[in-house]
Amino acid sequence: MSKLVTIVDYGIGNIFSVTRALEHCGAEILLTDRPEDILAAACLVLPGVGAFSNGMDGLRTRGLTSPIKEYAARGRPLLGICLGMQMLFTGSSEFGHHQGLNIIEGQIIPINPVGVDGEHLKVPHIGWSELRPTPEGLKWDSSILKHVDEDRHCYFVHSYTAVPDDERHRLADTYYGDCQISAAVAKGNVFGCQFHPEKSGATGLAIIKGFLEI
C-alpha cells in the first residue's frame, strides 16, 4: 500500500517536480492549502523557492503557520525543501528580519561571498555539492539519509544558509569554498534539505525514499 503524502501548496514552490519525485518513490499525493488537511496529514512536505518573506506571507495569508507547527509538535514526519527548510527556522535576515516557524531554533543568514582565505565566491551557490556528515548530528542510518553514502552530491540553488542554535540539529553539511553550509537538518521527525532532492538524480530519490520510511 502506498503512503499518502500531503504537500503544502502556499503559492510558492516547485510543486510539480516534488510531486513527480514522490510519486516515483511510490507515494500518493494530496496537494492542499487547507489547514484541516495539514492537521490530518500522516506525512507532510513543505517545498519552496524564492524569498523567505514571500514564503512566510504565503503561509500566513492561508492560515497555515499554526497548523504546520502543531503538526510538527505531534511528532509526525515533516520534510522542508530549500525555502521550505529555511522557514522551519526561527527567523531570517533576508531583506530585513523576518520570523519563521521556529520549529528548529536558529537563523537563516547570507552566504559570505568572501571565504576565510580571501577567495571570492559567486552567490547564489548553484550546482552540485558533496554531502558530509556532521560531528554532533543525528547518524545518517537513523534519518532520511539512511540510503545515502557520504560521498554523494546533491543540487543546490541558494544565497542563504541555516545556522541551527544546537549543532546536533545539523544532519549534513557541504562546503562552498571554505564556507560551511547546512545541507540537511533534523530535529525529531522534522527534516530539512537545503538542496533539491527532486533535482538530485538517484541520490535525491534515495533521500525521498528514506523520508517515506520515517
Coordinates of C-alpha atoms in Angstrom, one line a residue:
M1 CA 0.0 0.0 0.0
S2 CA 1.4 3.4 -1.0
K3 CA 2.0 6.2 1.6
L4 CA -0.2 9.3 1.4
V5 CA 2.0 12.4 1.4
T6 CA 0.5 15.9 1.9
I7 CA 2.3 18.7 0.1
V8 CA 1.7 22.3 1.4
D9 CA 0.6 24.5 -1.5
Y10 CA 1.0 28.1 -0.5
G11 CA 1.6 29.7 -3.9
I12 CA 5.4 29.4 -3.9
G13 CA 7.3 26.3 -4.8
N14 CA 8.4 23.7 -7.4
I15 CA 5.3 21.6 -6.7
F16 CA 5.4 19.7 -10.0
S17 CA 8.9 18.3 -9.7
V18 CA 8.5 17.5 -6.0
T19 CA 5.2 15.7 -6.7
R20 CA 6.8 13.7 -9.5
A21 CA 9.7 12.6 -7.4
L22 CA 7.4 11.5 -4.5
E23 CA 5.2 9.6 -6.9
H24 CA 8.2 7.9 -8.5
C25 CA 9.1 6.6 -5.0
G26 CA 5.6 5.2 -4.6
A27 CA 3.7 7.9 -2.7
E28 CA 0.2 9.1 -3.3
I29 CA -0.1 12.9 -3.2
L30 CA -2.6 15.3 -1.6
L31 CA -1.7 18.9 -2.7
T32 CA -3.5 21.3 -0.3
D33 CA -3.7 24.8 1.2
R34 CA -6.3 23.8 3.8
P35 CA -5.3 23.9 7.5
E36 CA -7.5 20.9 8.3
D37 CA -5.7 18.7 5.7
I38 CA -2.4 19.6 7.2
L39 CA -3.5 18.8 10.7
A40 CA -4.9 15.4 9.5
A41 CA -1.7 14.5 7.5
A42 CA 0.3 11.4 8.2
C43 CA 3.3 12.7 6.2
L44 CA 3.9 16.4 5.3
V45 CA 6.2 18.1 2.7
L46 CA 6.9 21.9 2.7
P47 CA 8.5 22.8 -0.6
G48 CA 9.6 26.3 -1.7
V49 CA 11.7 28.5 -3.8
G50 CA 12.3 32.3 -3.6
A51 CA 12.4 34.8 -0.8
F52 CA 11.9 34.0 2.9
S53 CA 9.4 36.8 3.5
N54 CA 7.3 35.9 0.5
G55 CA 7.1 32.3 1.6
M56 CA 6.1 33.2 5.2
D57 CA 3.5 35.6 3.8
G58 CA 2.1 32.8 1.7
L59 CA 1.7 30.6 4.7
R60 CA 0.2 33.3 6.9
T61 CA -2.4 34.5 4.4
R62 CA -3.7 31.0 4.2
G63 CA -3.7 30.4 7.9
L64 CA -1.1 27.6 7.7
T65 CA 1.6 28.6 10.2
S66 CA -0.1 27.3 13.3
P67 CA -1.3 24.0 11.7
I68 CA 2.2 23.3 10.4
K69 CA 3.7 24.0 13.9
E70 CA 1.0 21.9 15.6
Y71 CA 1.6 19.1 13.1
A72 CA 5.3 19.0 13.8
A73 CA 4.7 19.1 17.6
R74 CA 2.8 15.8 17.2
G75 CA 5.9 14.0 16.1
R76 CA 4.8 13.2 12.6
P77 CA 7.3 13.2 9.7
L78 CA 7.8 16.6 8.0
L79 CA 10.3 17.5 5.3
G80 CA 11.1 21.1 4.3
I81 CA 12.9 21.6 0.9
C82 CA 15.0 24.6 0.1
L83 CA 13.0 27.6 1.2
G84 CA 10.7 25.2 3.0
M85 CA 13.7 24.1 5.1
Q86 CA 14.7 27.7 5.8
M87 CA 11.1 28.6 7.0
L88 CA 11.4 25.8 9.7
F89 CA 13.9 28.1 11.5
T90 CA 13.3 30.9 13.9
G91 CA 14.0 33.7 11.5
S92 CA 15.9 35.1 8.5
S93 CA 17.8 38.2 7.7
E94 CA 16.9 38.1 4.0
F95 CA 15.8 41.6 3.0
G96 CA 15.2 42.6 6.7
H97 CA 14.4 40.4 9.6
H98 CA 11.5 38.0 9.3
Q99 CA 10.0 35.5 11.7
G100 CA 9.9 31.9 10.7
L101 CA 8.0 28.9 12.0
N102 CA 10.6 28.4 14.9
I103 CA 10.2 24.6 14.7
I104 CA 14.0 24.4 14.6
E105 CA 15.8 27.1 16.6
G106 CA 18.3 29.1 14.6
Q107 CA 18.7 31.7 12.0
I108 CA 19.0 32.0 8.2
I109 CA 22.0 34.2 7.2
P110 CA 23.6 35.2 3.9
I111 CA 26.4 33.0 2.4
N112 CA 29.6 35.0 2.9
P113 CA 30.8 36.0 -0.6
V114 CA 34.4 36.0 0.6
G115 CA 36.0 32.9 2.1
V116 CA 38.4 32.8 5.1
D117 CA 41.3 32.6 2.6
G118 CA 40.1 35.7 0.7
E119 CA 38.6 33.7 -2.2
H120 CA 35.6 35.4 -3.8
L121 CA 32.6 33.1 -4.0
K122 CA 29.8 33.6 -6.6
V123 CA 26.4 34.0 -4.8
P124 CA 23.9 32.3 -5.2
H125 CA 25.6 29.0 -4.7
I126 CA 24.4 27.0 -7.7
G127 CA 25.4 23.4 -8.6
W128 CA 26.3 20.0 -7.2
S129 CA 28.0 19.8 -3.8
E130 CA 29.0 16.9 -1.7
L131 CA 27.1 15.9 1.5
R132 CA 29.3 15.4 4.6
P133 CA 28.4 14.0 8.0
T134 CA 28.5 16.4 10.9
P135 CA 30.3 15.5 14.2
E136 CA 27.3 16.1 16.5
G137 CA 24.3 15.5 14.3
L138 CA 22.0 12.5 14.0
K139 CA 23.5 9.4 12.5
W140 CA 22.5 9.1 8.9
D141 CA 21.3 5.5 9.3
S142 CA 18.5 6.9 11.6
S143 CA 17.5 9.6 9.2
I144 CA 16.3 10.5 5.7
L145 CA 19.9 9.9 4.6
K146 CA 19.9 6.2 5.5
H147 CA 20.3 5.1 1.9
V148 CA 23.0 7.7 1.0
D149 CA 26.7 7.3 1.0
E150 CA 28.9 10.1 2.4
D151 CA 30.5 11.0 -1.0
R152 CA 27.2 11.7 -2.8
H153 CA 26.4 15.0 -4.4
C154 CA 23.1 17.0 -4.5
Y155 CA 21.9 20.0 -6.4
F156 CA 21.9 23.4 -4.6
V157 CA 20.4 26.8 -5.6
H158 CA 20.5 29.3 -2.7
S159 CA 22.0 32.5 -1.3
Y160 CA 21.3 32.0 2.4
T161 CA 22.2 29.2 4.8
A162 CA 20.8 27.9 8.0
V163 CA 22.7 28.2 11.3
P164 CA 21.0 26.0 14.0
D165 CA 21.4 27.1 17.6
D166 CA 22.0 23.5 18.5
E167 CA 24.8 21.8 16.5
R168 CA 23.0 18.4 17.0
H169 CA 20.3 19.6 14.5
R170 CA 22.9 19.6 11.7
L171 CA 22.4 16.4 9.8
A172 CA 24.7 17.0 6.9
D173 CA 27.0 19.9 5.7
T174 CA 28.5 20.9 2.5
Y175 CA 31.2 23.4 1.7
Y176 CA 31.2 26.2 -0.8
G177 CA 34.8 27.3 -1.0
D178 CA 35.6 27.2 2.8
C179 CA 32.1 28.4 3.7
Q180 CA 30.2 25.8 5.8
I181 CA 26.6 25.2 4.5
S182 CA 23.9 23.4 6.4
A183 CA 22.9 20.9 3.7
A184 CA 20.4 19.0 5.8
V185 CA 18.9 19.4 9.3
A186 CA 16.9 17.2 11.6
K187 CA 15.0 17.6 14.9
G188 CA 13.0 14.6 15.9
N189 CA 10.8 13.7 12.9
V190 CA 11.3 17.1 11.3
F191 CA 13.9 17.2 8.5
G192 CA 15.1 19.8 6.0
C193 CA 17.1 19.8 2.8
Q194 CA 18.7 23.0 1.6
F195 CA 19.4 21.2 -1.7
H196 CA 16.7 19.9 -4.0
P197 CA 16.3 16.2 -3.7
E198 CA 13.8 16.2 -6.5
K199 CA 16.5 17.5 -8.8
S200 CA 19.4 15.4 -7.4
G201 CA 19.0 12.3 -9.5
A202 CA 19.4 8.8 -7.9
T203 CA 20.8 10.3 -4.7
G204 CA 17.8 12.6 -4.3
L205 CA 15.3 9.8 -4.9
A206 CA 17.1 7.7 -2.3
I207 CA 16.7 10.6 0.2
I208 CA 13.0 10.8 -0.6
K209 CA 12.7 7.0 -0.1
G210 CA 14.4 7.5 3.3
F211 CA 11.9 10.1 4.2
L212 CA 8.9 7.9 3.2
E213 CA 10.3 5.2 5.5
I214 CA 10.4 7.5 8.6

